[in-house]
Short mmCIF file of N, CA and C in Angstrom, two decimals:
data_model
loop_
_atom_site.label_atom_id
_atom_site.label_comp_id
_atom_site.label_asym_id
_atom_site.label_seq_id
_atom_site.Cartn_x
_atom_site.Cartn_y
_atom_site.Cartn_z
N UNK Z 16 0.81 -1.19 0.00
CA UNK Z 16 0.00 0.00 0.00
C UNK Z 16 0.86 1.26 0.00
N UNK Z 17 2.00 1.19 0.68
CA UNK Z 17 2.89 2.35 0.71
C UNK Z 17 3.37 2.70 -0.69
N UNK Z 18 3.64 1.71 -1.52
CA UNK Z 18 4.07 1.95 -2.90
C UNK Z 18 2.97 2.66 -3.67
N UNK Z 19 1.73 2.21 -3.49
CA UNK Z 19 0.60 2.85 -4.18
C UNK Z 19 0.53 4.32 -3.79
N UNK Z 20 0.65 4.59 -2.50
CA UNK Z 20 0.55 5.97 -2.02
C UNK Z 20 1.69 6.83 -2.54
N UNK Z 21 2.90 6.30 -2.56
CA UNK Z 21 4.04 7.05 -3.07
C UNK Z 21 3.87 7.40 -4.55
N UNK Z 22 3.22 6.54 -5.29
CA UNK Z 22 3.03 6.77 -6.73
C UNK Z 22 1.74 7.52 -7.04
N UNK Z 23 0.95 7.79 -6.04
CA UNK Z 23 -0.35 8.44 -6.22
C UNK Z 23 -0.15 9.91 -6.53
N UNK Z 24 -0.45 10.30 -7.74
CA UNK Z 24 -0.27 11.67 -8.20
C UNK Z 24 -1.58 12.44 -8.00
N UNK Z 25 -1.72 13.04 -6.83
CA UNK Z 25 -2.96 13.73 -6.49
C UNK Z 25 -2.62 14.80 -5.45
N UNK Z 26 -3.25 15.97 -5.54
CA UNK Z 26 -2.96 17.03 -4.55
C UNK Z 26 -3.34 16.65 -3.12
N UNK Z 27 -4.14 15.62 -2.95
CA UNK Z 27 -4.58 15.20 -1.61
C UNK Z 27 -3.86 13.94 -1.12
N UNK Z 28 -2.72 13.62 -1.71
CA UNK Z 28 -2.02 12.39 -1.34
C UNK Z 28 -1.74 12.32 0.17
N UNK Z 29 -1.27 13.41 0.75
CA UNK Z 29 -0.96 13.40 2.18
C UNK Z 29 -2.21 13.13 3.02
N UNK Z 30 -3.32 13.75 2.66
CA UNK Z 30 -4.57 13.54 3.39
C UNK Z 30 -5.06 12.10 3.23
N UNK Z 31 -4.94 11.55 2.04
CA UNK Z 31 -5.30 10.14 1.82
C UNK Z 31 -4.49 9.26 2.77
N UNK Z 32 -3.20 9.54 2.88
CA UNK Z 32 -2.35 8.76 3.78
C UNK Z 32 -2.78 8.87 5.23
N UNK Z 33 -3.17 10.06 5.66
CA UNK Z 33 -3.63 10.26 7.04
C UNK Z 33 -4.93 9.51 7.30
N UNK Z 34 -5.84 9.58 6.36
CA UNK Z 34 -7.13 8.88 6.51
C UNK Z 34 -6.89 7.37 6.55
N UNK Z 35 -6.03 6.90 5.68
CA UNK Z 35 -5.70 5.47 5.64
C UNK Z 35 -5.15 5.00 6.99
N UNK Z 36 -4.18 5.73 7.53
CA UNK Z 36 -3.60 5.36 8.82
C UNK Z 36 -4.65 5.37 9.93
N UNK Z 37 -5.51 6.37 9.90
CA UNK Z 37 -6.55 6.46 10.92
C UNK Z 37 -7.49 5.26 10.85
N UNK Z 38 -7.97 4.94 9.65
CA UNK Z 38 -8.90 3.82 9.50
C UNK Z 38 -8.26 2.53 10.01
N UNK Z 39 -7.02 2.28 9.63
CA UNK Z 39 -6.35 1.06 10.06
C UNK Z 39 -6.11 1.02 11.57
N UNK Z 40 -6.08 2.19 12.22
CA UNK Z 40 -5.87 2.24 13.66
C UNK Z 40 -7.16 2.00 14.45
N UNK Z 41 -8.30 2.05 13.79
CA UNK Z 41 -9.58 1.92 14.48
C UNK Z 41 -9.75 0.53 15.11
N UNK Z 42 -9.30 -0.50 14.41
CA UNK Z 42 -9.45 -1.87 14.92
C UNK Z 42 -8.38 -2.74 14.27
N UNK Z 43 -7.67 -3.54 15.06
CA UNK Z 43 -6.58 -4.35 14.49
C UNK Z 43 -7.06 -5.44 13.53
N UNK Z 44 -8.33 -5.73 13.51
CA UNK Z 44 -8.85 -6.75 12.60
C UNK Z 44 -9.04 -6.24 11.17
N UNK Z 45 -8.95 -4.94 11.00
CA UNK Z 45 -9.08 -4.37 9.65
C UNK Z 45 -7.85 -4.70 8.82
N UNK Z 46 -8.07 -4.93 7.56
CA UNK Z 46 -6.95 -5.12 6.64
C UNK Z 46 -7.22 -4.27 5.41
N UNK Z 47 -6.27 -4.28 4.50
CA UNK Z 47 -6.45 -3.52 3.27
C UNK Z 47 -5.81 -4.26 2.12
N UNK Z 48 -6.27 -3.93 0.94
CA UNK Z 48 -5.72 -4.49 -0.30
C UNK Z 48 -5.96 -3.46 -1.39
N UNK Z 49 -5.21 -3.57 -2.46
CA UNK Z 49 -5.48 -2.73 -3.62
C UNK Z 49 -6.53 -3.45 -4.47
N UNK Z 50 -7.68 -2.83 -4.59
CA UNK Z 50 -8.78 -3.33 -5.42
C UNK Z 50 -9.30 -2.14 -6.20
N UNK Z 51 -9.67 -2.36 -7.42
CA UNK Z 51 -10.17 -1.28 -8.26
C UNK Z 51 -9.16 -0.14 -8.34
N UNK Z 52 -7.88 -0.49 -8.31
CA UNK Z 52 -6.76 0.44 -8.41
C UNK Z 52 -6.69 1.45 -7.27
N UNK Z 53 -7.16 1.05 -6.10
CA UNK Z 53 -7.13 1.94 -4.94
C UNK Z 53 -7.12 1.14 -3.65
N UNK Z 54 -6.61 1.71 -2.56
CA UNK Z 54 -6.68 1.02 -1.27
C UNK Z 54 -8.13 0.77 -0.88
N UNK Z 55 -8.38 -0.46 -0.46
CA UNK Z 55 -9.71 -0.89 -0.02
C UNK Z 55 -9.56 -1.48 1.37
N UNK Z 56 -10.44 -1.08 2.27
CA UNK Z 56 -10.40 -1.54 3.66
C UNK Z 56 -11.38 -2.70 3.81
N UNK Z 57 -10.93 -3.71 4.56
CA UNK Z 57 -11.65 -4.98 4.57
C UNK Z 57 -11.82 -5.49 6.00
N UNK Z 58 -13.02 -5.95 6.30
CA UNK Z 58 -13.30 -6.76 7.47
C UNK Z 58 -14.55 -7.57 7.14
N UNK Z 59 -14.38 -8.85 6.95
CA UNK Z 59 -15.48 -9.73 6.56
C UNK Z 59 -16.25 -9.13 5.39
N UNK Z 60 -15.51 -8.65 4.42
CA UNK Z 60 -16.06 -8.02 3.22
C UNK Z 60 -15.43 -6.65 3.02
N UNK Z 61 -15.63 -6.12 1.85
CA UNK Z 61 -15.09 -4.79 1.52
C UNK Z 61 -15.91 -3.73 2.24
N UNK Z 62 -15.21 -2.89 3.00
CA UNK Z 62 -15.89 -1.80 3.70
C UNK Z 62 -15.92 -0.55 2.82
N UNK Z 63 -14.73 -0.10 2.44
CA UNK Z 63 -14.64 1.17 1.70
C UNK Z 63 -13.37 1.20 0.86
N UNK Z 64 -13.45 1.98 -0.21
CA UNK Z 64 -12.30 2.19 -1.09
C UNK Z 64 -12.17 3.68 -1.38
N UNK Z 65 -10.93 4.14 -1.50
CA UNK Z 65 -10.72 5.50 -1.96
C UNK Z 65 -11.10 5.59 -3.43
N UNK Z 66 -11.64 6.74 -3.82
CA UNK Z 66 -11.91 7.01 -5.23
C UNK Z 66 -10.72 7.83 -5.71
N UNK Z 67 -9.74 7.19 -6.39
CA UNK Z 67 -8.46 7.84 -6.65
C UNK Z 67 -8.48 9.00 -7.63
N UNK Z 68 -9.50 9.13 -8.44
CA UNK Z 68 -9.52 10.21 -9.43
C UNK Z 68 -10.08 11.51 -8.89
N UNK Z 69 -10.59 11.49 -7.69
CA UNK Z 69 -11.15 12.70 -7.10
C UNK Z 69 -10.04 13.71 -6.83
N UNK Z 70 -10.20 14.92 -7.34
CA UNK Z 70 -9.20 15.99 -7.16
C UNK Z 70 -9.71 17.10 -6.24
N UNK Z 71 -11.04 17.27 -6.15
CA UNK Z 71 -11.60 18.33 -5.32
C UNK Z 71 -11.51 18.01 -3.83
N UNK Z 72 -11.56 16.72 -3.51
CA UNK Z 72 -11.53 16.29 -2.12
C UNK Z 72 -11.12 14.82 -2.10
N UNK Z 73 -10.96 14.29 -0.90
CA UNK Z 73 -10.72 12.86 -0.75
C UNK Z 73 -12.09 12.21 -0.63
N UNK Z 74 -12.35 11.26 -1.49
CA UNK Z 74 -13.63 10.57 -1.48
C UNK Z 74 -13.40 9.11 -1.12
N UNK Z 75 -14.13 8.66 -0.14
CA UNK Z 75 -14.06 7.29 0.33
C UNK Z 75 -15.43 6.66 0.10
N UNK Z 76 -15.49 5.66 -0.79
CA UNK Z 76 -16.76 5.02 -1.10
C UNK Z 76 -16.98 3.82 -0.20
N UNK Z 77 -18.08 3.83 0.51
CA UNK Z 77 -18.49 2.70 1.34
C UNK Z 77 -19.40 1.83 0.50
N UNK Z 78 -18.90 0.65 0.17
CA UNK Z 78 -19.56 -0.23 -0.79
C UNK Z 78 -20.99 -0.60 -0.40
N UNK Z 79 -21.21 -0.82 0.88
CA UNK Z 79 -22.54 -1.16 1.39
C UNK Z 79 -23.02 -0.06 2.34
N UNK Z 80 -22.68 1.17 2.03
CA UNK Z 80 -22.94 2.28 2.94
C UNK Z 80 -24.38 2.48 3.32
N UNK Z 81 -25.30 2.12 2.45
CA UNK Z 81 -26.72 2.30 2.76
C UNK Z 81 -27.15 1.43 3.94
N UNK Z 82 -26.41 0.36 4.20
CA UNK Z 82 -26.78 -0.55 5.29
C UNK Z 82 -25.97 -0.30 6.56
N UNK Z 83 -25.10 0.70 6.56
CA UNK Z 83 -24.27 0.99 7.73
C UNK Z 83 -24.93 2.07 8.58
N UNK Z 84 -25.00 1.83 9.88
CA UNK Z 84 -25.54 2.86 10.78
C UNK Z 84 -24.63 4.09 10.73
N UNK Z 85 -25.24 5.25 10.56
CA UNK Z 85 -24.47 6.50 10.42
C UNK Z 85 -25.17 7.60 11.21
N UNK Z 86 -25.16 7.45 12.52
CA UNK Z 86 -25.87 8.38 13.38
C UNK Z 86 -25.29 9.79 13.37
N UNK Z 87 -24.01 9.93 13.00
CA UNK Z 87 -23.38 11.25 13.01
C UNK Z 87 -23.41 11.93 11.65
N UNK Z 88 -23.99 11.28 10.64
CA UNK Z 88 -24.21 11.91 9.35
C UNK Z 88 -22.99 12.08 8.46
N UNK Z 89 -22.07 11.13 8.51
CA UNK Z 89 -20.88 11.21 7.67
C UNK Z 89 -21.16 10.88 6.21
N UNK Z 90 -21.98 9.87 5.99
CA UNK Z 90 -22.14 9.32 4.65
C UNK Z 90 -23.15 10.11 3.82
N UNK Z 91 -22.78 10.31 2.55
CA UNK Z 91 -23.61 11.06 1.61
C UNK Z 91 -24.11 10.13 0.52
N UNK Z 92 -25.25 10.47 -0.04
CA UNK Z 92 -25.79 9.73 -1.17
C UNK Z 92 -27.13 9.12 -0.83
N UNK Z 93 -27.84 8.73 -1.87
CA UNK Z 93 -29.16 8.15 -1.67
C UNK Z 93 -29.39 6.91 -2.53
N UNK Z 94 -28.29 6.31 -2.98
CA UNK Z 94 -28.41 5.09 -3.76
C UNK Z 94 -28.88 3.93 -2.90
N UNK Z 95 -29.23 2.85 -3.54
CA UNK Z 95 -29.73 1.69 -2.82
C UNK Z 95 -28.64 0.95 -2.06
N UNK Z 96 -27.37 1.10 -2.48
CA UNK Z 96 -26.32 0.29 -1.89
C UNK Z 96 -25.17 1.12 -1.30
N UNK Z 97 -24.52 1.94 -2.09
CA UNK Z 97 -23.29 2.61 -1.64
C UNK Z 97 -23.55 4.02 -1.11
N UNK Z 98 -22.56 4.51 -0.37
CA UNK Z 98 -22.53 5.89 0.14
C UNK Z 98 -21.08 6.37 0.06
N UNK Z 99 -20.87 7.67 0.17
CA UNK Z 99 -19.52 8.21 0.16
C UNK Z 99 -19.31 9.13 1.36
N UNK Z 100 -18.05 9.22 1.75
CA UNK Z 100 -17.61 10.21 2.74
C UNK Z 100 -16.60 11.09 2.03
N UNK Z 101 -16.72 12.40 2.21
CA UNK Z 101 -15.81 13.34 1.57
C UNK Z 101 -15.07 14.13 2.63
N UNK Z 102 -13.79 14.37 2.34
CA UNK Z 102 -12.94 15.14 3.24
C UNK Z 102 -12.23 16.18 2.39
N UNK Z 103 -12.47 17.48 2.67
CA UNK Z 103 -11.92 18.53 1.82
C UNK Z 103 -10.52 18.97 2.22
N UNK Z 104 -10.18 18.80 3.52
CA UNK Z 104 -8.85 19.19 3.99
C UNK Z 104 -8.63 18.58 5.37
N UNK Z 105 -7.49 18.89 5.98
CA UNK Z 105 -7.15 18.32 7.29
C UNK Z 105 -8.16 18.69 8.36
N UNK Z 106 -8.61 19.94 8.36
CA UNK Z 106 -9.58 20.38 9.38
C UNK Z 106 -10.89 19.62 9.24
N UNK Z 107 -11.33 19.42 8.01
CA UNK Z 107 -12.55 18.67 7.76
C UNK Z 107 -12.40 17.23 8.23
N UNK Z 108 -11.25 16.63 7.94
CA UNK Z 108 -10.99 15.26 8.39
C UNK Z 108 -11.00 15.18 9.92
N UNK Z 109 -10.33 16.12 10.58
CA UNK Z 109 -10.30 16.12 12.04
C UNK Z 109 -11.71 16.21 12.61
N UNK Z 110 -12.53 17.06 12.01
CA UNK Z 110 -13.90 17.23 12.48
C UNK Z 110 -14.74 15.96 12.27
N UNK Z 111 -14.42 15.21 11.23
CA UNK Z 111 -15.21 14.02 10.89
C UNK Z 111 -14.65 12.72 11.44
N UNK Z 112 -13.51 12.77 12.12
CA UNK Z 112 -12.91 11.54 12.66
C UNK Z 112 -13.88 10.74 13.54
N UNK Z 113 -14.59 11.37 14.48
CA UNK Z 113 -15.50 10.56 15.31
C UNK Z 113 -16.57 9.85 14.48
N UNK Z 114 -17.09 10.52 13.47
CA UNK Z 114 -18.11 9.89 12.62
C UNK Z 114 -17.51 8.77 11.79
N UNK Z 115 -16.30 8.97 11.26
CA UNK Z 115 -15.65 7.93 10.48
C UNK Z 115 -15.39 6.71 11.35
N UNK Z 116 -14.89 6.93 12.55
CA UNK Z 116 -14.64 5.82 13.46
C UNK Z 116 -15.94 5.08 13.78
N UNK Z 117 -17.01 5.82 14.02
CA UNK Z 117 -18.30 5.20 14.35
C UNK Z 117 -18.81 4.35 13.19
N UNK Z 118 -18.65 4.82 11.97
CA UNK Z 118 -19.11 4.06 10.80
C UNK Z 118 -18.30 2.76 10.66
N UNK Z 119 -16.99 2.86 10.82
CA UNK Z 119 -16.13 1.67 10.71
C UNK Z 119 -16.48 0.67 11.82
N UNK Z 120 -16.60 1.15 13.05
CA UNK Z 120 -16.94 0.27 14.16
C UNK Z 120 -18.35 -0.32 14.00
N UNK Z 121 -19.25 0.45 13.44
CA UNK Z 121 -20.59 -0.06 13.16
C UNK Z 121 -20.57 -1.23 12.19
N UNK Z 122 -19.74 -1.11 11.16
CA UNK Z 122 -19.58 -2.20 10.18
C UNK Z 122 -19.06 -3.45 10.89
N UNK Z 123 -18.01 -3.28 11.70
CA UNK Z 123 -17.39 -4.42 12.39
C UNK Z 123 -18.39 -5.08 13.34
N UNK Z 124 -19.12 -4.27 14.08
CA UNK Z 124 -20.11 -4.82 15.01
C UNK Z 124 -21.19 -5.59 14.27
N UNK Z 125 -21.64 -5.03 13.16
CA UNK Z 125 -22.70 -5.67 12.37
C UNK Z 125 -22.24 -7.02 11.80
N UNK Z 126 -20.96 -7.08 11.43
CA UNK Z 126 -20.42 -8.31 10.81
C UNK Z 126 -20.01 -9.35 11.84
N UNK Z 127 -19.93 -8.90 13.12
CA UNK Z 127 -19.61 -9.81 14.20
C UNK Z 127 -18.29 -10.42 14.05
#
């Protein structure tokens, strides 16, 4: 994953790295792999993947986001299956950390 990040040509590369580290720190059972040409976070299924072509912000797509409890309102979208979380800068990420952690932990709890 470090190689992918080093080669990632995007103005938000540093923020992607920070979000990645944070997600992996939420629970030691989380893993990651490169899928769809981007880091994907996994626990008993694919949780979320970065959308690598996004230049305006860091976009993290939650593959089954519609079924994840999101009491703090992190996830955007109204599709039947997926949702996204967007982070525009470091301050935005810091403000959304509790919600991101809650969504990840909600997925893990649901999957048992």
